[in-house]
Amino acid sequence: MTEYSVISDAEEFRAACAALADGTGPVAVDVERASGFRYSQRAYLVQVFRRGAGVFLFDPPAIGDFAPLQDAIGSVEWVLHAASQDLPSLRELHLEPPTIFDTELASRLLGLERVGLAAVVEHTLGITLKKEHSAADWSTRPLPDSWLDYAALDVLHLVDVRDALAEELDEQDKTSFAEEEFAATLARAPKPPREDPWRRLSGLHQVRGARNLAVARALWQARESFAQEQDVSPGRLVPDRSLVAAVMANPQSKQALAGTKEFQGRASRTQLDRWWQAFVDGRATEELPRERVPSDTLPPPRAWVDRNPEADARLKAARPVVEAIAEELSMPTENLLTPEFLRRIAWDLPGENAEDIGNALAALGARSWQIEQTAQKIADAFVEAGQTPDEAPTPAS
């Protein structure tokens, strides 16, 4: 096994960038974070491979300025696996690809049953990778040698995988599909911050009353602030279930909070003053949260038959049609068309013809190739769903 080292020295970094600039073809890029361990989603390791240059492992906290790497590889295609997961961390380092090839997304379009990196490498190259360190704490220093080997293998074969998948896409006439998907992934804007992120507390639905919700909000904010300060994943300090249990217990003193056995977590007692202050603040605030929050979320389809029977008929008519197209194209239905898009246009019919359907799908974010494959058949299904038995076309004899 080749021994790899993490580059953290400025001189070594510049030499590695020069070697990558002199390499040939696209570059394979991957990122390791410390999700579940750290508060941030920052990169703690960046791996890069290019033919003619080799594999390099970079230490972002130590290097800081990645401009030399961007200069070295910023004009060629970057190959990533599940690019949408890594692009935010790369952009935080001001690393921006001009174009990408996403091997996971390509695998989905090709209809591969398993699309994890190890499975795709085995499918395309017949090489077996071990994936035992995927959930490791990559902020650890120094990183163990076995982790470095694992990290290097994430990019070592990726360009070869890209070439094999590109050939398969070409054979299945899906190259243009993939190019649109890659461009859309690269252009996708980050999701805007949630208006009330504290409402994502797991188990919050058990909490009743605006005042109790204010306490839950104050506890969440206190934990968030401390987690950010310590750069620790919030759930590792006090799990969601413990915050909710504390609210439900309704303690009347700091000692009572300390005695709540369901209030657990490594910071549940060491930061007791912090949590009790959150109770005090939540109980005193005049800015009470709304108990019910307006939402544009559609009802679950099982409720449509009573709430919107025409939409229910449209969805039931169109869904199998879209599934049949996906099966014909040998790809998952969700990659042919996002299921939420179909539900949206079935619930609120944008028009009767394929152009109306296509425009509505485009406004939702569907790509041109998806619209070309589905809009006319969805329109036909919607028309058929709206016909009474007397209006239905008579089968030819």
XYZ file of C-alpha atoms in Angstrom:
397
model
C 0.000 0.000 0.000
C 1.327 3.419 -0.990
C 1.981 5.690 1.960
C 0.294 9.069 1.730
C 0.907 12.192 3.777
C -1.189 15.279 4.373
C 0.217 18.453 2.825
C 0.061 21.351 5.257
C 3.302 23.193 4.455
C 3.114 26.200 2.100
C 6.134 25.165 0.041
C 4.863 21.593 -0.385
C 1.451 22.967 -1.296
C 2.860 25.172 -4.074
C 4.899 22.244 -5.433
C 1.822 20.009 -5.464
C -0.184 22.670 -7.289
C 2.560 22.992 -9.897
C 2.541 19.214 -10.414
C -1.261 19.218 -10.829
C -1.055 22.089 -13.326
C 1.382 20.004 -15.391
C -0.875 16.929 -15.312
C -3.227 15.923 -18.096
C -6.989 15.628 -18.455
C -9.697 16.161 -15.840
C -9.041 16.201 -12.102
C -10.714 14.012 -9.498
C -11.666 15.944 -6.352
C -13.127 14.816 -3.040
C -13.696 16.349 0.380
C -13.772 14.875 3.878
C -15.734 16.683 6.566
C -16.447 15.949 10.216
C -20.234 15.774 9.997
C -21.783 14.606 13.227
C -18.665 15.677 15.143
C -18.199 19.369 14.306
C -20.676 22.228 14.020
C -19.374 23.422 10.684
C -19.471 21.611 7.345
C -15.981 22.826 6.502
C -13.525 20.601 4.678
C -10.892 18.952 6.854
C -9.235 17.172 3.936
C -9.245 17.836 0.191
C -8.075 15.046 -2.090
C -7.043 15.689 -5.698
C -5.831 13.332 -8.429
C -4.737 14.072 -11.964
C -3.085 11.813 -14.500
C 0.588 12.588 -14.772
C 0.619 14.187 -11.324
C -0.741 11.630 -8.847
C -2.766 11.921 -5.643
C -2.400 14.823 -3.226
C -4.051 15.204 0.171
C -4.397 18.789 1.423
C -5.049 20.049 4.961
C -7.451 23.035 4.626
C -7.180 24.413 8.192
C -3.385 24.538 7.886
C -3.210 25.797 4.285
C -5.912 28.450 4.506
C -5.549 30.093 1.072
C -6.359 27.669 -1.743
C -5.928 30.183 -4.577
C -2.837 28.356 -5.963
C -4.880 25.147 -6.303
C -7.733 26.997 -8.015
C -5.203 28.491 -10.434
C -3.736 25.058 -11.118
C -6.959 23.150 -11.856
C -9.585 25.863 -12.325
C -9.806 25.544 -16.097
C -10.412 21.789 -16.456
C -13.289 19.446 -15.694
C -13.573 18.229 -12.099
C -14.770 14.695 -11.441
C -16.700 14.252 -8.183
C -18.907 11.569 -6.686
C -22.178 13.059 -5.354
C -20.997 16.569 -6.202
C -23.851 18.373 -4.446
C -22.464 17.161 -1.107
C -18.942 18.468 -1.710
C -19.480 21.693 -3.665
C -20.497 23.818 -0.618
C -17.343 22.829 1.284
C -15.173 23.450 -1.778
C -16.762 26.849 -2.362
C -16.057 27.783 1.236
C -12.386 27.385 0.248
C -12.989 29.418 -2.951
C -12.498 26.296 -5.048
C -14.889 26.476 -8.005
C -15.007 24.005 -10.920
C -15.826 25.336 -14.400
C -17.568 22.066 -15.305
C -18.138 18.795 -13.477
C -18.699 15.108 -14.121
C -20.655 13.550 -11.256
C -20.022 9.805 -11.188
C -22.870 9.148 -8.749
C -25.407 11.059 -10.820
C -24.167 9.407 -14.019
C -24.632 6.021 -12.356
C -28.232 6.897 -11.486
C -28.984 7.944 -15.062
C -27.532 4.630 -16.234
C -29.843 2.750 -13.890
C -27.160 1.113 -11.740
C -28.727 -0.621 -8.748
C -26.032 0.611 -6.335
C -24.503 4.059 -6.758
C -22.131 4.365 -3.787
C -18.529 4.990 -4.817
C -17.319 1.490 -3.920
C -20.141 -0.124 -5.902
C -19.548 2.097 -8.940
C -15.781 1.459 -8.907
C -16.468 -2.269 -8.768
C -19.035 -2.033 -11.571
C -16.795 -0.052 -13.919
C -13.281 -1.229 -13.054
C -13.732 -4.491 -11.138
C -11.784 -3.024 -8.202
C -13.047 -3.544 -4.634
C -12.727 -0.610 -2.245
C -13.129 -0.725 1.516
C -15.346 2.071 2.871
C -14.748 1.647 6.599
C -13.804 5.274 7.396
C -16.616 7.193 5.681
C -18.153 8.357 8.992
C -14.863 9.180 10.731
C -14.023 12.441 12.489
C -11.785 13.985 9.830
C -10.882 16.892 12.083
C -8.651 14.433 13.963
C -4.944 15.295 13.829
C -2.757 13.535 13.010
C -4.892 11.448 10.659
C -4.149 7.687 10.874
C -2.392 6.136 7.885
C -5.333 3.815 7.190
C -7.613 6.857 6.882
C -5.210 8.497 4.428
C -5.162 5.358 2.270
C -8.951 5.371 2.288
C -9.071 9.070 1.364
C -6.590 8.619 -1.496
C -8.604 5.743 -2.955
C -11.625 8.040 -3.148
C -9.934 9.908 -6.016
C -7.275 7.523 -7.333
C -9.664 5.640 -9.645
C -12.261 8.356 -10.194
C -11.049 9.574 -13.598
C -11.004 5.989 -14.918
C -14.534 5.549 -13.557
C -15.557 8.771 -15.287
C -14.283 7.512 -18.642
C -16.071 4.173 -18.275
C -19.363 5.841 -17.300
C -19.067 8.377 -20.130
C -18.796 5.461 -22.556
C -21.911 3.844 -21.095
C -23.816 7.130 -21.256
C -22.894 7.432 -24.909
C -24.005 3.861 -25.623
C -27.400 4.563 -23.993
C -27.798 7.971 -25.726
C -27.807 9.707 -22.347
C -24.780 11.958 -22.702
C -26.914 15.068 -23.202
C -29.082 14.091 -20.212
C -25.983 13.862 -18.031
C -24.532 17.144 -19.271
C -27.750 18.973 -18.345
C -27.811 17.325 -14.927
C -24.175 18.188 -14.231
C -24.706 21.808 -15.276
C -27.824 22.044 -13.101
C -25.947 20.644 -10.108
C -23.179 23.195 -10.583
C -25.607 26.102 -11.021
C -27.966 25.179 -8.169
C -28.205 27.983 -5.636
C -27.851 27.089 -1.967
C -31.100 26.698 -0.073
C -32.107 29.886 1.747
C -31.885 29.712 5.544
C -35.030 28.406 7.222
C -37.174 31.101 8.827
C -37.530 29.118 12.059
C -34.730 26.522 12.072
C -35.526 25.578 15.680
C -38.758 23.992 14.440
C -36.646 21.154 13.060
C -36.163 19.836 16.586
C -37.004 16.152 16.443
C -40.061 15.472 18.595
C -41.201 19.111 18.704
C -44.695 18.010 17.642
C -45.175 16.778 21.236
C -44.810 20.297 22.627
C -48.106 22.129 23.110
C -48.692 25.832 23.712
C -46.909 28.962 22.495
C -45.114 29.485 25.810
C -43.640 25.970 25.788
C -42.630 26.468 22.165
C -40.850 29.677 23.243
C -38.876 27.644 25.798
C -38.015 25.035 23.154
C -36.843 27.832 20.860
C -34.684 29.367 23.602
C -33.112 25.987 24.408
C -32.383 25.347 20.731
C -30.812 28.796 20.349
C -28.694 28.309 23.477
C -27.459 24.953 22.237
C -26.820 26.325 18.734
C -24.778 29.224 20.082
C -22.680 26.972 22.312
C -22.200 24.383 19.532
C -20.993 27.065 17.142
C -18.666 28.494 19.782
C -17.179 25.041 20.472
C -17.386 23.847 16.842
C -19.179 20.713 18.003
C -22.211 19.091 16.409
C -25.225 20.277 18.481
C -26.591 16.778 18.992
C -23.351 15.717 20.648
C -23.867 18.341 23.343
C -27.525 17.629 24.109
C -29.646 15.484 21.759
C -32.922 16.832 20.379
C -34.942 14.308 22.375
C -33.365 15.599 25.607
C -34.266 19.218 24.857
C -37.856 18.238 24.114
C -38.007 16.032 27.224
C -36.815 18.958 29.344
C -39.550 21.211 27.952
C -42.165 18.509 28.561
C -40.937 18.026 32.149
C -41.598 21.735 32.838
C -39.039 22.057 35.694
C -39.629 24.933 38.102
C -36.022 25.308 39.230
C -32.482 24.693 38.038
C -32.248 21.796 40.508
C -35.417 20.265 39.069
C -33.927 20.521 35.568
C -30.770 18.797 36.797
C -32.958 16.064 38.272
C -34.785 15.399 34.991
C -33.346 12.019 34.042
C -34.442 12.299 30.387
C -32.335 15.471 30.071
C -29.105 13.849 28.917
C -26.006 14.623 26.892
C -22.401 15.413 27.604
C -23.148 19.116 28.211
C -26.509 18.658 29.941
C -25.022 19.179 33.421
C -21.744 20.990 32.737
C -23.726 23.816 31.068
C -26.719 23.682 33.398
C -26.685 27.467 33.985
C -26.921 28.000 30.213
C -29.932 25.683 29.836
C -31.743 27.077 32.864
C -31.257 30.608 31.546
C -32.935 29.455 28.336
C -35.943 28.345 30.403
C -36.007 31.742 32.117
C -35.753 33.605 28.799
C -38.347 31.451 27.066
C -40.830 31.899 29.896
C -40.311 35.667 29.990
C -40.284 36.583 26.302
C -43.127 38.595 24.847
C -42.309 37.354 21.331
C -44.249 34.120 21.378
C -43.921 31.846 18.340
C -46.944 30.852 16.309
C -48.315 27.456 17.210
C -49.282 26.756 13.606
C -47.013 27.815 10.762
C -48.426 28.414 7.270
C -46.884 26.040 4.771
C -47.109 25.452 1.046
C -46.473 21.757 1.592
C -48.993 19.655 -0.300
C -51.203 17.236 1.616
C -50.116 13.584 1.507
C -51.472 11.930 -1.681
C -53.651 9.555 0.363
C -55.712 12.595 1.433
C -56.217 13.928 -2.084
C -59.270 11.848 -2.937
C -61.270 13.798 -0.317
C -59.564 17.199 -0.521
C -59.015 17.525 -4.280
C -60.513 14.563 -6.189
C -59.679 15.998 -9.629
C -56.000 16.308 -8.640
C -56.119 12.795 -7.198
C -57.380 11.460 -10.532
C -54.660 13.334 -12.423
C -51.882 12.056 -10.175
C -53.155 8.474 -10.339
C -53.273 8.696 -14.122
C -49.883 10.340 -14.642
C -47.731 8.575 -12.066
C -47.696 5.147 -13.791
C -47.048 6.888 -17.121
C -43.919 8.584 -15.742
C -42.823 5.316 -14.102
C -43.180 3.525 -17.443
C -41.005 6.141 -19.198
C -38.352 5.751 -16.488
C -38.420 1.976 -16.861
C -38.047 2.306 -20.623
C -35.039 4.590 -20.085
C -33.591 2.262 -17.398
C -33.313 4.893 -14.676
C -34.995 5.619 -11.336
C -38.271 7.541 -11.648
C -36.978 10.298 -9.354
C -34.093 10.991 -11.751
C -36.441 11.214 -14.714
C -38.696 13.657 -12.885
C -38.710 14.819 -9.276
C -41.894 13.310 -7.769
C -42.741 16.597 -6.033
C -42.866 18.326 -9.445
C -45.485 15.867 -10.686
C -47.509 16.279 -7.507
C -47.390 20.076 -7.842
C -48.733 20.193 -11.389
C -51.328 17.507 -10.634
C -52.587 19.450 -7.600
C -52.749 22.809 -9.378
C -53.306 22.092 -13.079
C -51.258 24.654 -15.088
C -53.068 23.976 -18.372
C -54.336 21.281 -20.678
C -51.518 20.964 -23.222
C -47.900 19.813 -23.206
C -46.554 23.368 -23.528
C -48.379 24.465 -20.361
C -47.159 21.361 -18.529
C -43.602 21.898 -19.778
C -43.544 25.563 -18.738
C -44.810 24.661 -15.270
C -42.194 21.915 -14.897
C -39.432 24.291 -16.040
C -40.553 26.866 -13.468
C -40.247 24.186 -10.791
C -36.698 23.348 -11.906
C -37.067 20.439 -14.327
C -34.400 20.211 -17.005
C -35.108 20.385 -20.750
C -34.451 16.696 -21.333
C -36.862 15.744 -18.553
C -39.576 17.951 -20.029
C -39.012 16.524 -23.507
C -39.376 12.992 -22.174
C -42.457 13.552 -19.998
C -44.528 16.685 -20.728
C -46.643 15.376 -23.610
C -47.410 12.065 -21.923
C -48.289 13.780 -18.640
C -50.607 16.149 -20.539
C -52.286 13.189 -22.232
C -52.718 11.436 -18.883
C -54.218 14.563 -17.313
C -56.719 14.925 -20.177
C -57.708 11.275 -19.872
C -58.119 11.634 -16.102
C -60.520 14.548 -16.621
C -62.808 12.660 -18.951
C -66.008 10.991 -17.839
C -66.595 7.408 -19.004
C -68.929 8.748 -21.744
C -66.197 11.111 -23.000
C -63.409 8.529 -23.065
C -62.261 7.536 -26.551
C -63.798 4.307 -27.824
C -61.180 1.622 -28.456
C -60.716 0.832 -32.119
C -62.421 -2.391 -33.197
